[in-house]
CSV table of C-alpha atoms in Angstrom, one decimal:
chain,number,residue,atom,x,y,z
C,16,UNK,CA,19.2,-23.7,-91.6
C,17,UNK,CA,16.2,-21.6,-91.7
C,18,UNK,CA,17.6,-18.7,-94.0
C,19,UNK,CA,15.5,-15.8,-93.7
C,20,UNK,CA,16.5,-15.9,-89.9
C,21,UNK,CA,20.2,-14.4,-90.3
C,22,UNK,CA,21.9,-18.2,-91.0
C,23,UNK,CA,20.4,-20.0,-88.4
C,24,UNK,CA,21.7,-23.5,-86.5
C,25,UNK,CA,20.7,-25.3,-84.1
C,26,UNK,CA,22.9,-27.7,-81.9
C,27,UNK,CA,21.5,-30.5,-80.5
C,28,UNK,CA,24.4,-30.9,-77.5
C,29,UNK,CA,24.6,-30.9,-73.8
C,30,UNK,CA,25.5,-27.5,-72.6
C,31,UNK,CA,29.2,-27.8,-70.9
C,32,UNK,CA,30.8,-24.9,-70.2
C,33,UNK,CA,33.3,-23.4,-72.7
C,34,UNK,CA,36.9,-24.8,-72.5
C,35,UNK,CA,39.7,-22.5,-73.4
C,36,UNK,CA,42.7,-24.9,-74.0
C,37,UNK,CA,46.2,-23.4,-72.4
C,38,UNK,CA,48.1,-25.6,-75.5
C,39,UNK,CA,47.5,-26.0,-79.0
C,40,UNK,CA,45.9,-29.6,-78.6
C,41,UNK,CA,43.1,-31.3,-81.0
C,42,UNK,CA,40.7,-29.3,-78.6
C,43,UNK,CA,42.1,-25.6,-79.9
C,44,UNK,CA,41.6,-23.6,-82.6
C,45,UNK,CA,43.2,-24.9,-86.1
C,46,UNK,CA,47.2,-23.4,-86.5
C,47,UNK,CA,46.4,-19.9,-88.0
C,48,UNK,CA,43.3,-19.1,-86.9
C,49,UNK,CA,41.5,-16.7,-84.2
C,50,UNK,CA,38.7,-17.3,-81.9
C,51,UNK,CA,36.4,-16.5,-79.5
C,52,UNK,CA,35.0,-19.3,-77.2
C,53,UNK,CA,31.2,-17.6,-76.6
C,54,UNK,CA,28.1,-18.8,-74.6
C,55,UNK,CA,25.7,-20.1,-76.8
C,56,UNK,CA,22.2,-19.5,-75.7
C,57,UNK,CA,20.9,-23.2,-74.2
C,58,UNK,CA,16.9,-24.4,-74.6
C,59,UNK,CA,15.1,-27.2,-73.1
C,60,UNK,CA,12.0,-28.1,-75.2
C,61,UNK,CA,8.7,-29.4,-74.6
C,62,UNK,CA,7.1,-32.3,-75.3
C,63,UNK,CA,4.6,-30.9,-77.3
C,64,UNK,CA,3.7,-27.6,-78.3
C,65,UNK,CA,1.1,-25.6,-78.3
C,66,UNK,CA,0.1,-22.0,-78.8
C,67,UNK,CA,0.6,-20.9,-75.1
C,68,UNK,CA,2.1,-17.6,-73.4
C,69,UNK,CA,5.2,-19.7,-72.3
C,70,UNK,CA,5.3,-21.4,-76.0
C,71,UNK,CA,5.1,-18.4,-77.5
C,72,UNK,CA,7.7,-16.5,-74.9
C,73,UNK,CA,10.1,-19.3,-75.7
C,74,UNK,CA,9.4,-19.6,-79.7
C,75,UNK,CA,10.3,-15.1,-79.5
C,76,UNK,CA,13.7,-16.4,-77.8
C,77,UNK,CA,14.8,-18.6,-79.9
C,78,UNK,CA,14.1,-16.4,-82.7
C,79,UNK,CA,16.3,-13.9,-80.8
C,80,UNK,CA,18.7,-16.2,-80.4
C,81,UNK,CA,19.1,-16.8,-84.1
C,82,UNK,CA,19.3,-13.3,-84.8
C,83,UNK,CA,21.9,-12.4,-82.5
C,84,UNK,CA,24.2,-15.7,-82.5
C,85,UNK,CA,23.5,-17.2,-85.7
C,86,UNK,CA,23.3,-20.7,-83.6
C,87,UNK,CA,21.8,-21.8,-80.7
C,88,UNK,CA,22.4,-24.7,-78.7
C,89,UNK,CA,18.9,-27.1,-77.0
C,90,UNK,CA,19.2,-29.5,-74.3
C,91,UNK,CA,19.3,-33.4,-74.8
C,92,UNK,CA,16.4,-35.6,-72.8
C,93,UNK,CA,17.7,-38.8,-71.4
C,94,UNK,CA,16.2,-40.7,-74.3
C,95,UNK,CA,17.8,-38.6,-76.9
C,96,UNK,CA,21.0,-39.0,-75.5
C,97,UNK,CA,20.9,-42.6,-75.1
C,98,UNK,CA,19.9,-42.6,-79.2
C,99,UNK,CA,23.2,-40.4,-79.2
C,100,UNK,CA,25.4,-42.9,-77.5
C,101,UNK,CA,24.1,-45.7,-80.1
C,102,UNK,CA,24.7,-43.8,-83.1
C,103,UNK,CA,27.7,-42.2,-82.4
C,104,UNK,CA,29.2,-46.0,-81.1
C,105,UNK,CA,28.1,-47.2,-84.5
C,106,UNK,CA,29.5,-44.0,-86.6
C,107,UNK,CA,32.6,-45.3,-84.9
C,108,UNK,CA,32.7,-49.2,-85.5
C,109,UNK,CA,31.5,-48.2,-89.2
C,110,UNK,CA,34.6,-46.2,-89.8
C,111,UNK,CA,36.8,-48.7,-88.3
C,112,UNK,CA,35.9,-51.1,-90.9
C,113,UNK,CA,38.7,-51.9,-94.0
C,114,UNK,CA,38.2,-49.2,-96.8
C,115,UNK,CA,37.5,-51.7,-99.0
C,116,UNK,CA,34.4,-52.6,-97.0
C,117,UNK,CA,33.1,-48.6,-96.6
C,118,UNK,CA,33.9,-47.9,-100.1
C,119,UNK,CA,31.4,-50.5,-101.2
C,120,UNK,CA,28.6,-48.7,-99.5
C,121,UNK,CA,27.3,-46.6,-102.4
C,122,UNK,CA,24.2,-45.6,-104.3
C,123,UNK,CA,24.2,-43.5,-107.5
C,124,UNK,CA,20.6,-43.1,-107.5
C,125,UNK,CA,19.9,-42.0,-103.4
C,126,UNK,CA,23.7,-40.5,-103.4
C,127,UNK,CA,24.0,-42.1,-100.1
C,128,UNK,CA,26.4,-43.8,-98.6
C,129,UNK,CA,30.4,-43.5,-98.1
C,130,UNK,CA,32.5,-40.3,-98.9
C,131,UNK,CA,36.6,-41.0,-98.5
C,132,UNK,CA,38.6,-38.2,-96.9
C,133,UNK,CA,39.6,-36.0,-99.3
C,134,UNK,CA,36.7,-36.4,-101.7
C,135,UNK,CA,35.0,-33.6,-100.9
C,136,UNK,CA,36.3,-30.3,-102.1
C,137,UNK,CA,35.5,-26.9,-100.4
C,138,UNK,CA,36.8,-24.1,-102.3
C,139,UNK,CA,38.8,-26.2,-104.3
C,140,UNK,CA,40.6,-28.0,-101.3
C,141,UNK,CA,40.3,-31.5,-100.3
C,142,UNK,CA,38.4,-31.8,-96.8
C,143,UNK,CA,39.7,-34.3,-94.3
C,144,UNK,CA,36.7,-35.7,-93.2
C,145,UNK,CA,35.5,-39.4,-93.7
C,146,UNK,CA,31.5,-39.5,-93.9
C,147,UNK,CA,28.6,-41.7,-94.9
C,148,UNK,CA,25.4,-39.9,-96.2
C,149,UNK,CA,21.8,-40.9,-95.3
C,150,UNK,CA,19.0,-39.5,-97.7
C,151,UNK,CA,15.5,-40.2,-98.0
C,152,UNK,CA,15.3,-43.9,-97.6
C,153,UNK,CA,12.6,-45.7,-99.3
C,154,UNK,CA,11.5,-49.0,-100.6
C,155,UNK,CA,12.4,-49.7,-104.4
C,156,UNK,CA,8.8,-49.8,-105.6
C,157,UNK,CA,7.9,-46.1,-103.7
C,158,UNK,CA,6.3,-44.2,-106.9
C,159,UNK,CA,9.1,-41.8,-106.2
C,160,UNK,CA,11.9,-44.3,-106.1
C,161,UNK,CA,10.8,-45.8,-109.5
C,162,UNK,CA,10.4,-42.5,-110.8
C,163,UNK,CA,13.6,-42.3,-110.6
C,164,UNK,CA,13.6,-39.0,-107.9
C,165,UNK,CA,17.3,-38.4,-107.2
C,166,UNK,CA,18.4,-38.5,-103.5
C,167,UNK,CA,15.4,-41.5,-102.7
C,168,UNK,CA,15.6,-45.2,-102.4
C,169,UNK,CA,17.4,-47.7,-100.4
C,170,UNK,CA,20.1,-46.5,-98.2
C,171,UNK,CA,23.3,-48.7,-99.1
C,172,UNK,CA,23.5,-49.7,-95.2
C,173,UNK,CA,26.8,-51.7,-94.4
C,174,UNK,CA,24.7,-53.9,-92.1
C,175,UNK,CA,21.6,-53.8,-89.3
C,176,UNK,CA,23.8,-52.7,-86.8
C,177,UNK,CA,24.6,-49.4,-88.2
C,178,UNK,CA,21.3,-49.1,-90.0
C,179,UNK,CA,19.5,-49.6,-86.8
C,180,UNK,CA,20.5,-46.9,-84.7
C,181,UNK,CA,21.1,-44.4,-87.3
C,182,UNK,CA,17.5,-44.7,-88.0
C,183,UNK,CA,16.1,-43.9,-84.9
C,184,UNK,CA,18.0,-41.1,-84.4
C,185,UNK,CA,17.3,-39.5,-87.3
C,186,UNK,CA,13.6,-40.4,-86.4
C,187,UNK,CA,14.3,-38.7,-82.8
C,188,UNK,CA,15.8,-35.7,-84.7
C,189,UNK,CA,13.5,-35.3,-87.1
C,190,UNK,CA,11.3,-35.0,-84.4
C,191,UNK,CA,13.2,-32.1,-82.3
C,192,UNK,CA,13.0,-30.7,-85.8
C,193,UNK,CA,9.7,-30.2,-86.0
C,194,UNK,CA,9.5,-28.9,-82.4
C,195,UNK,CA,11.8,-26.0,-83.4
C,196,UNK,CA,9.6,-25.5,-86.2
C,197,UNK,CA,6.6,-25.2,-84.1
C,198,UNK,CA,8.4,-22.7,-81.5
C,199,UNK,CA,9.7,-20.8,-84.5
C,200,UNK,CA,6.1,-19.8,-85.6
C,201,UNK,CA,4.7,-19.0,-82.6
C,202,UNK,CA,7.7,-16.8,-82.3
C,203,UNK,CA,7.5,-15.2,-85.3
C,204,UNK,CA,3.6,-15.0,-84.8
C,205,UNK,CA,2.7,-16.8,-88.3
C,206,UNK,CA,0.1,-18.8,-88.7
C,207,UNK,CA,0.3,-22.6,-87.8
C,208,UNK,CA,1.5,-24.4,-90.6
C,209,UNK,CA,3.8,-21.8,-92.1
C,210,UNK,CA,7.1,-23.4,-91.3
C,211,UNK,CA,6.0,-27.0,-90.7
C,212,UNK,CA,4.2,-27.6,-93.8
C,213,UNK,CA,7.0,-27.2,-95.8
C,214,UNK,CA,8.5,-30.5,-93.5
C,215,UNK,CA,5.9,-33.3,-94.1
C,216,UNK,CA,7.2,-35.9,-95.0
C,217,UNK,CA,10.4,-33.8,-95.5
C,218,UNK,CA,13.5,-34.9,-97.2
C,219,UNK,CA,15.5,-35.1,-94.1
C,220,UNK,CA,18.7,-36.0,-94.5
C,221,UNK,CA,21.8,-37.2,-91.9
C,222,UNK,CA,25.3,-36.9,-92.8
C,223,UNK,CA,27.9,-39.0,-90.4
C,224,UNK,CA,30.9,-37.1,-90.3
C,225,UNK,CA,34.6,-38.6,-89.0
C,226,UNK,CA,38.2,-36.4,-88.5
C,227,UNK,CA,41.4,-38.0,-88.8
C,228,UNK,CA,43.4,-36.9,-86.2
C,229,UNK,CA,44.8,-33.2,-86.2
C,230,UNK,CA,48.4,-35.0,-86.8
C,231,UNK,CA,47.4,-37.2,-89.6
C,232,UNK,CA,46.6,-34.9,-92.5
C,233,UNK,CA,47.0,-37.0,-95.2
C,234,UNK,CA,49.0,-34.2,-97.2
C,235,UNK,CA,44.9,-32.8,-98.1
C,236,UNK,CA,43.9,-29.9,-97.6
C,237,UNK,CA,45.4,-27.0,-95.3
C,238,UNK,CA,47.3,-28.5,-92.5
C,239,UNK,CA,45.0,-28.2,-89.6
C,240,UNK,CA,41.8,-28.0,-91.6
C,241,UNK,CA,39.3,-30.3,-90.9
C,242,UNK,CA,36.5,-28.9,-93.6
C,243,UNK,CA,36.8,-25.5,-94.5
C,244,UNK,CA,34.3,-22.9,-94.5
C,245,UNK,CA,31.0,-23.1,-95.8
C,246,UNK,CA,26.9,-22.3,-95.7
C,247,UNK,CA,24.6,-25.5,-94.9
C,248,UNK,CA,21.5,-25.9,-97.3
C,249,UNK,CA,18.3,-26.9,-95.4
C,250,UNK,CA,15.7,-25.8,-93.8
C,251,UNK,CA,17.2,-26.4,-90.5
C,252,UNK,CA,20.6,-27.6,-89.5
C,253,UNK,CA,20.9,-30.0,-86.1
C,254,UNK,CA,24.0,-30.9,-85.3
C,255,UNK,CA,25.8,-33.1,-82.6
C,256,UNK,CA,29.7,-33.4,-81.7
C,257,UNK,CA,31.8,-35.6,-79.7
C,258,UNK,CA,33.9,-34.3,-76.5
C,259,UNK,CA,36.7,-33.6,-79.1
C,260,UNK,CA,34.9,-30.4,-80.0
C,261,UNK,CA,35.5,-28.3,-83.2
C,262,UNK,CA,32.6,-26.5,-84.3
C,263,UNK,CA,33.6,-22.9,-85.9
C,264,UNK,CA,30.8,-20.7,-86.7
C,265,UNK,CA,30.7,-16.9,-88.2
C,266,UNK,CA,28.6,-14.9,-85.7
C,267,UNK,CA,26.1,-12.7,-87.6
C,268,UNK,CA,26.9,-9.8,-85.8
């Protein structure tokens, strides 16, 4: 979330059009709460970028973007979408496993790993979400791993299978990442290297996120709440979701 630019996000999605449900359904809003289904503002980025007028014309509107909206969504390629599928179908045949199983996938040094639902407090209430946590993953005799850095070292993967996939799309995001990054300067008309060296090497980070169903709260939380409201920390936030939808946001206007 790059902070000096009004909160921003940016949602790394295919654009469908906005669906305004005609029944309170997994799909609507959570019981109690008012929305607005808006447009968000959708990018296609380049391959690579460099500082040309139609560069520089797209780095001004997605500053704009973030200004206005707070969030922004940018269009999947092919290839990132396939990475998509991959992940997502492992997110999903990790959280199938038996508790006991995900529960054993922990780290205290890397804080990686497996979160139950309800684990995680927001504002002093339990959040319903399942999730596993990916931080800097690195070999054990990295000088910053024996040093004892927090949030680095090995990844308590459950097996190849999820560790696989996840990988490369945090690789591919990382990438779109810096691509933002590289837009975002030209927009704001900073010199090169503003932004993006503050990102080499970067402690990117992925967190895998799963909802109960709407009808199986657990008795945590507010009934209807999957996490409740919050600021990211980052740099930058990219986010994907599922068809199920869900994503709230306070627009900065």
């Amino acid at each position: 979330m790059v902070r000096k630019m009004a909160s921003a996000a940016a949602a790394v999605a295919p654009a469908p059009q906005p669906h305004i449900p005609t029944i309170l359904n997994a799909s609507g809003p959570p019981p109690g709460h008012s929305v607005t289904v808006g447009n968000l503002q959708t990018f296609i980025l380049p391959d690579k970028v460099s500082d040309t007028e139609a560069n520089r014309k797209l780095g001004k509107a997605l500053v704009e973007a973030w200004q206005k909206d707070g969030i922004l969504q940018i269009s999947m390629t092919p290839e990132q979408h396939s990475l998509y599928k991959s992940a997502n179908y492992a997110s999903r045949r990790f959280f199938g496993k038996p508790y006991a199983q995900k529960a054993a996938c922990v780290d205290s040094q890397t804080y990686s790993g497996y979160i139950a639902s309800g684990e995680e407090l927001t504002d002093g209430i339990a959040d319903y979400s399942e999730i596993f946590t990916v931080t800097k993953d690195l070999e054990l005799d990295e000088p910053r791993v024996v040093a004892k850095w927090p949030c680095h070292g090995r990844c308590p993967w459950p097996d190849y299978e999820m560790q696989n996939p996840m990988q490369r799309y945090m690789q591919s995001l990382g990438g779109v990442g810096e691509t933002l990054l590289q837009l975002t300067e030209l927009g704001l008309g900073v010199p090169e290297g503003s932004l993006t060296n503050y990102t080499q090497d970067g402690w990117h980070h992925l967190r895998i996120l799963r909802f109960p169903a709407i009808n199986k709260t657990n008795g945590k939380g507010k009934e209807g709440r999957g996490i409740g409201s919050h600021t990211d920390y980052g740099l930058l936030v990219i986010a994907a979701a599922d068809d199920v939808g869900g994503k709230y946001f306070r627009s900065v206007q």
